[in-house]
Each structure stands twice: as C-alpha cells, then as structure tokens.
XYZ file of C-alpha atoms in Angstrom:
317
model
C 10.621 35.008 -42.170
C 8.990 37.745 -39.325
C 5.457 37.227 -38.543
C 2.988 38.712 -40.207
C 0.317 37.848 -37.929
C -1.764 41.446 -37.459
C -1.450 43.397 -34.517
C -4.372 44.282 -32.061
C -5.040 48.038 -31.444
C -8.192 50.007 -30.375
C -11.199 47.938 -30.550
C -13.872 48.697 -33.683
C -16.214 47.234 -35.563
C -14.414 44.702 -38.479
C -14.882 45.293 -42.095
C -14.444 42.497 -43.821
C -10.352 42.472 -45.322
C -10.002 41.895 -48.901
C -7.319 41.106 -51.428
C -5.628 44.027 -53.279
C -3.577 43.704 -56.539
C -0.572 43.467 -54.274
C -1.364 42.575 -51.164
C -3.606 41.889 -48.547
C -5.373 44.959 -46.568
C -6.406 44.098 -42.836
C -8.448 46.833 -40.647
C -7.189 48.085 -37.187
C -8.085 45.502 -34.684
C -8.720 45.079 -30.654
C -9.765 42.377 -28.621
C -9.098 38.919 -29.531
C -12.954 38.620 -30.514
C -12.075 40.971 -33.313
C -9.290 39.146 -34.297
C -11.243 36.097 -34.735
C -13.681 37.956 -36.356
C -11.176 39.625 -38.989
C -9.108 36.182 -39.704
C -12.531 34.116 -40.627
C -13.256 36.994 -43.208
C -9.205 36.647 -44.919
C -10.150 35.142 -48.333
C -8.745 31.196 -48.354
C -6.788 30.676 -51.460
C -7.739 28.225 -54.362
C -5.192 24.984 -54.846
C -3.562 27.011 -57.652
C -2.766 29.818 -55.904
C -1.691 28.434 -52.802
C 0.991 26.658 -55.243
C 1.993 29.579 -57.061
C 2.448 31.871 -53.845
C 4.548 28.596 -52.362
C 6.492 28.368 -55.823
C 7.105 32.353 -55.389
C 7.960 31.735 -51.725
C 10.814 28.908 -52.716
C 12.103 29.893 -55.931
C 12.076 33.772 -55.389
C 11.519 34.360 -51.774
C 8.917 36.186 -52.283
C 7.757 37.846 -48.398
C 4.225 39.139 -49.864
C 3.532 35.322 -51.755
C 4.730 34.045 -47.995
C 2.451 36.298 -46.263
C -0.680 35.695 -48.324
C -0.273 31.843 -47.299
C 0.163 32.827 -43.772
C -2.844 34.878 -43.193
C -5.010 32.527 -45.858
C -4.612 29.757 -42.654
C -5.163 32.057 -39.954
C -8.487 30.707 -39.077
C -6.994 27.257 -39.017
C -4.787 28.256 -36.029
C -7.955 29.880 -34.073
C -9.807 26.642 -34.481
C -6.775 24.273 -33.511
C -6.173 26.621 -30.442
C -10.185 25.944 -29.153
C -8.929 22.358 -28.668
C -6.430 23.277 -25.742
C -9.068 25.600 -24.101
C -8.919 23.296 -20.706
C -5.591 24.043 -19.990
C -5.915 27.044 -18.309
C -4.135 29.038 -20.663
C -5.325 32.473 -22.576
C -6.788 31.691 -26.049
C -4.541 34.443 -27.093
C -1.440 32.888 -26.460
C -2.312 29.634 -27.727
C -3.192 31.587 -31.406
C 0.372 33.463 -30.807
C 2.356 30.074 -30.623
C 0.320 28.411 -33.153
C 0.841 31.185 -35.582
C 4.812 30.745 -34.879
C 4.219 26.994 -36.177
C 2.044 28.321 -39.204
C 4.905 30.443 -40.481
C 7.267 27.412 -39.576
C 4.972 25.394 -41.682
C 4.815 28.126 -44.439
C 8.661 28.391 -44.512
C 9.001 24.650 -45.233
C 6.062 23.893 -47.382
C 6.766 22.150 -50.187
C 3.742 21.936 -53.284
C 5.532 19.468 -55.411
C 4.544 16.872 -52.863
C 1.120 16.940 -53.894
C -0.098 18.147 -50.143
C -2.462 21.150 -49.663
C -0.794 23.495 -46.875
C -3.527 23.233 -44.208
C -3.055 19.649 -44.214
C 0.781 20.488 -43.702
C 0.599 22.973 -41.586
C -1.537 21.520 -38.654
C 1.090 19.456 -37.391
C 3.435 22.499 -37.025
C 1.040 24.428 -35.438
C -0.005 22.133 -32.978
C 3.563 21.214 -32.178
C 4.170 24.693 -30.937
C 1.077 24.993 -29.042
C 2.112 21.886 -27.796
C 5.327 23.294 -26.344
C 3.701 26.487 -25.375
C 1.101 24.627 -22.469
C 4.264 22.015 -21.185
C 5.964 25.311 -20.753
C 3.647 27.388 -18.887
C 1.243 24.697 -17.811
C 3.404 23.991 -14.747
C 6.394 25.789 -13.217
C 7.880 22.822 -13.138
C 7.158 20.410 -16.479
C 5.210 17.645 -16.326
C 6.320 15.646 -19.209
C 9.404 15.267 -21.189
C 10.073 12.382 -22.678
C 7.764 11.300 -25.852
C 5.655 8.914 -24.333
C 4.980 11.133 -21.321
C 4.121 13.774 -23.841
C 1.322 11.635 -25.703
C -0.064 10.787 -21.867
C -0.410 14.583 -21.164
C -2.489 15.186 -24.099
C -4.238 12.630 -24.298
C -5.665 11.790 -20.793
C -7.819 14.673 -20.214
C -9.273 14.032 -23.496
C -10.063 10.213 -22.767
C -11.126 11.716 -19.013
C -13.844 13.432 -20.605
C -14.762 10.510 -22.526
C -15.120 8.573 -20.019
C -16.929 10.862 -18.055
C -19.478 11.874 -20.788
C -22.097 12.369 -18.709
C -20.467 15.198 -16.054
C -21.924 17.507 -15.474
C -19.234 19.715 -14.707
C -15.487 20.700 -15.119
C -15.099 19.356 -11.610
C -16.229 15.971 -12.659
C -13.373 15.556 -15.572
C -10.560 17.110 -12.453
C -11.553 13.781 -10.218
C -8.940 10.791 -9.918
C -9.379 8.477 -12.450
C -10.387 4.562 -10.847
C -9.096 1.712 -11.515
C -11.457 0.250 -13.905
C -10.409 3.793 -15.901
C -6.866 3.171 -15.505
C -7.066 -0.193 -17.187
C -9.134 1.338 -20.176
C -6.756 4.614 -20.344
C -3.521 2.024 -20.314
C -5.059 -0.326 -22.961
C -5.872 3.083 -25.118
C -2.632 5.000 -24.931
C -0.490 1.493 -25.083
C 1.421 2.294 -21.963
C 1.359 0.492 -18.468
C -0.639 1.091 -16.034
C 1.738 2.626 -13.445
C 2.860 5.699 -16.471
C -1.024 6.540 -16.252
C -0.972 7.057 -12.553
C 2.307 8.642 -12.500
C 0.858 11.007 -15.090
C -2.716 11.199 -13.165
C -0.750 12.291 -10.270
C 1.385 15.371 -11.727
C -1.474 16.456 -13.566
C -3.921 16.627 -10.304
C -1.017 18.264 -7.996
C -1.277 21.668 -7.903
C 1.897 24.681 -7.845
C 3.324 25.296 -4.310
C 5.539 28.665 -3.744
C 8.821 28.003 -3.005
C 8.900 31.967 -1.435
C 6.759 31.908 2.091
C 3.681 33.597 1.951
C 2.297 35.749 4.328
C 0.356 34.709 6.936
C -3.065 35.618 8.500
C -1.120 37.754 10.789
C 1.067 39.730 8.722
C 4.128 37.447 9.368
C 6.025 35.194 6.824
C 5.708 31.637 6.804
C 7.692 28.698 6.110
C 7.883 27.937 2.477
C 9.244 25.163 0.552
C 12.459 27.495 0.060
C 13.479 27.227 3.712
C 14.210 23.521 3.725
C 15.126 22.632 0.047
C 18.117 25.776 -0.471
C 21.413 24.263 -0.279
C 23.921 26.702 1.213
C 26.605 24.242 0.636
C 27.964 25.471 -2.375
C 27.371 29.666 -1.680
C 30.672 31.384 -1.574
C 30.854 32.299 1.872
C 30.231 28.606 2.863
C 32.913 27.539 0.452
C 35.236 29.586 1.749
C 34.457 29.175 5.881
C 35.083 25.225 4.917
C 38.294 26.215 2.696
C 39.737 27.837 5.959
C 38.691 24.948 8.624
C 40.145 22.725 6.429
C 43.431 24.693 6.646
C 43.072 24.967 10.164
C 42.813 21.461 11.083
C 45.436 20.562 9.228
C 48.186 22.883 7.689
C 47.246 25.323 10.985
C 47.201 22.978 13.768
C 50.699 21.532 12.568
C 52.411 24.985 12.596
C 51.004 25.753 15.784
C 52.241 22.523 16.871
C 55.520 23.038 16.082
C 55.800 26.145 18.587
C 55.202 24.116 21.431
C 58.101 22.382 23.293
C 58.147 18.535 22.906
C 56.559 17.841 26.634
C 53.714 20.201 25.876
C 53.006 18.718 22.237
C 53.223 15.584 23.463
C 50.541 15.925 25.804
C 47.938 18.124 23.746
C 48.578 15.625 21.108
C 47.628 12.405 23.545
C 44.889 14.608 25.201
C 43.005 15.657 21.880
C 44.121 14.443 18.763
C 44.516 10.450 19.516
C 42.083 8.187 19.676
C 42.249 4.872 21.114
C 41.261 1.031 19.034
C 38.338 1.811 21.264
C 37.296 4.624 19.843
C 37.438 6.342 23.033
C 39.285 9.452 23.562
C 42.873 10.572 24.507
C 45.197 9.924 27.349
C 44.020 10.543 30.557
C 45.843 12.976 32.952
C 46.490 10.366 35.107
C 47.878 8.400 32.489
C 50.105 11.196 31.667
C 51.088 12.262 35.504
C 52.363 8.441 35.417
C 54.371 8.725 32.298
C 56.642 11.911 33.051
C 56.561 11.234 36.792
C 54.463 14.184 37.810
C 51.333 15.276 39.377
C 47.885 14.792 37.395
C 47.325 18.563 38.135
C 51.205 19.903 36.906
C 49.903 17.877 33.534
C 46.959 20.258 33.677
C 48.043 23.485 34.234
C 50.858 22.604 31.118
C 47.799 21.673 28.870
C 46.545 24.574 29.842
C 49.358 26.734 29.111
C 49.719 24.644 25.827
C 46.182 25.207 24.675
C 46.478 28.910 25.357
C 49.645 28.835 23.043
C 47.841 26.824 20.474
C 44.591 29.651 20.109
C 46.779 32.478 19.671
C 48.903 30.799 17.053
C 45.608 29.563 14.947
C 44.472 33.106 15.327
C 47.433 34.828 14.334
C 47.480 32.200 11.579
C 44.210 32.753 10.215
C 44.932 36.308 10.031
C-alpha cells in the first residue's frame, strides 16, 4: 500500500476537504500548520463505514476504501506526535513516521474483531514514532533492548512529574536524586542502577568524532584521532604480511648465503637469546671459540650483516 498522506506545496488559506462520491478531495497545502489545519477538517467515518471500507480493503483490495481509512485518522497521528515534542525532533517528521504506522495499521486491520481502527491503530503509530526518535535522537542509540526501551520513554515523562512545579525545560534536563531514583525504579519495575545507566546516556550530549576547528583557524584533536584503528587498513595489512616474511622465510634464505663461520656468528650475535633473557654471544665469547681476535669477529659480522641487507632487499623486491 503507498502512502497517501497529502503532500505540502505553496502555502494558502485551507478550505475545508470534503467527501466526493468517489473519493476524497484535499486542497493544495504548505506549512505543517496547514496541514494540521486540513487533516482536523477530513470527515471521521461512522463505525459502519469504517467496516465496510476495511471489508473493501480485505476482500477486494480496494486502494480508495484503504485511503479513506487512512486520511479519516490523520488527526490521530498529529495528536500522538504532540506527545514526543521534547525530543528535539521536527513535529513534521514525527507525523511522517507515524503516518507510516497508520497505513501499517490500516493494512492489517481487521473489523471482525469487534475493534474500532483508532483504537488499533495507535499502537502502530506510536511504534514507528517510537523507532523514528531512537534513530535520530542520538548518533549513537541509546536503548535497544526492551526494557531499556520502556526506560527511555518513560523517564522524561515521570521527570516532569516529579518536577511539577519547574519552572522551566531546564529544570526537567537536571540529574535526577536519589530519593527520585528510588521512586523512578519502584515505577518502571527495574533496578535502580538501569535508571542511572539510562539517566546518564540520556543527559550526555553528541561529541564529533571529525576535529573541529579551532579559535585559530587550525584543526583540533577529535575523538577520531585516538579511537581509528589502522590495524586492519590494507596498507597496514600488507607492511605486516611482508615483515612477517622477512623475519622468517627472508632471514632464512639470506642465511643460507652466508658461509657457516659467518652464520654462525650473526646467528649467536642476534638471533639467540640466553635462559637469562639476555642477549647473544659476546665477541669475546666468540674470539675464544674460533681462536681469534674479538675485533677479526667484528669486522666478519660486519661483512656478514652487509651480506644479510642486500639479500633481504633484493628479496623483498
């Protein structure tokens, strides 16, 4: 079923729409005030023709029986939507996502249950509003799980309650005490550390993961700086791929060019490591063990090392 909500052109006065002998004839609208205006003035359907248009609707698919439902419980979505005002969100959005849930509600209605249609319908519609403000609310969403969901709607609500004698929005935005905590916990049914869990996300404001500029033209640090993880980018993946293969399937090849006296002593000079944890043979060590000066064991380290770089480098070529 497509919406059949109506659209919002150049703004005009609002005649007042009425019912033709096929459908329903709405003037050109503009500003949401209009809207308002035009959707209180849609005729509301009696009990017997809100169950013959849903018979029509499920027995025939009938699109013009469906639409005359829809836009008969317009005004129903505009007064559900005043109750998430606080949120921060445009009015006109909140209609838009309820009216998705209207048509949902339209779609499924069933009149052999004995249940007028606004009475189904306002669970649908608040269901998508619902999901609407956990969407946009926050970039990052405060509630998922059911329980968390209840808390979220209903703690500004028992805020206010509370607080029934603020004077101002500012009042309602201020941490909730203990003594509240206790009566919001005992309320909702939940335990007292979900409230403040809740009490937290809901007074922490958006931070930009992008630096802003600063006061003198100049980036700062943002969020974005410290929590990327380069670990997995390609270029990183494949830098560690080849130092991998150096240190082992490189090193070994390059190894294997040097005569045994010289491999022998670049391996005791830097790749053992003593039970002590202490590093490789000393030259002194080494002078003793072939029967040779400390410096003749240098200058063939040397020469071995120098071997060694241009057969890594040749290798990682």
């Amino acid at each position: 079923m497509t919406a059949m909500t109506p659209a919002l052109s150049s703004a005009a006065p609002v005649p007042a729409p009425v019912w033709s002998s096929t459908s329903l004839t709405l003037p050109p609208l503009g500003n949401l005030d209009a809207y308002i205006s035009a959707v209180n003035r849609i005729p509301m359907l009696t009990a017997e023709e809100e169950r013959d248009c849903a018979r029509r609707w499920r027995e025939q698919h009938d699109l013009e029986a469906a639409g005359r439902l829809v836009l008969s419980h317009l005004r129903l979505v505009v007064a559900i939507s005043r109750q998430y005002l606080g949120y921060g969100l445009p009015q006109a959005d909140l209609i838009q996502e309820g009216n998705i849930g209207l048509m949902k509600a339209v779609k499924r209605f069933d009149p052999a249950q004995g249940v007028r249609l606004v009475s189904y319908a306002v669970h649908w519609i608040k269901a998508e509003i619902h999901e609407f403000i956990l969407r946009n609310w926050r970039m990052v969403k405060v509630a998922t799980t059911k329980a968390q969901r209840k808390l979220f709607f209903n703690l500004r609500a028992l805020k206010r309650d509370l607080r029934a004698g603020a004077a101002d929005e500012d009042a309602v935005r201020e941490r909730l005490s203990d003594a509240e905590i206790d009566v919001v916990a005992r309320e909702l049914k939940v335990s007292r550390d979900d409230v403040i869990e809740m009490e937290t996300r809901l007074s922490g404001g958006d931070v930009a993961l992008d630096p802003l500029p600063g006061d003198d033209g100049e980036d700062t640090h943002g969020p974005i700086a410290y929590l990327a993880d380069h670990r997995h980018e390609p270029t990183a993946v494949l830098e560690a791929r080849e130092r991998e293969l150096l240190a082992s399937e490189g090193i070994e090849r390059a190894l294997a060019q040097l005569d045994e006296r010289s491999r022998r002593i670049v391996t005791a000079r830097w790749l053992q490591v003593n039970d002590d944890g202490s590093g490789g043979a000393t030259l002194q060590e080494l002078a003793h063990e072939y029967g040779v000066s400390a410096e003749r064991i240098r200058q063939i380290e040397a020469a071995a090392l120098k071997k060694l770089r241009k057969a890594l480098e040749a290798y990682a070529a």
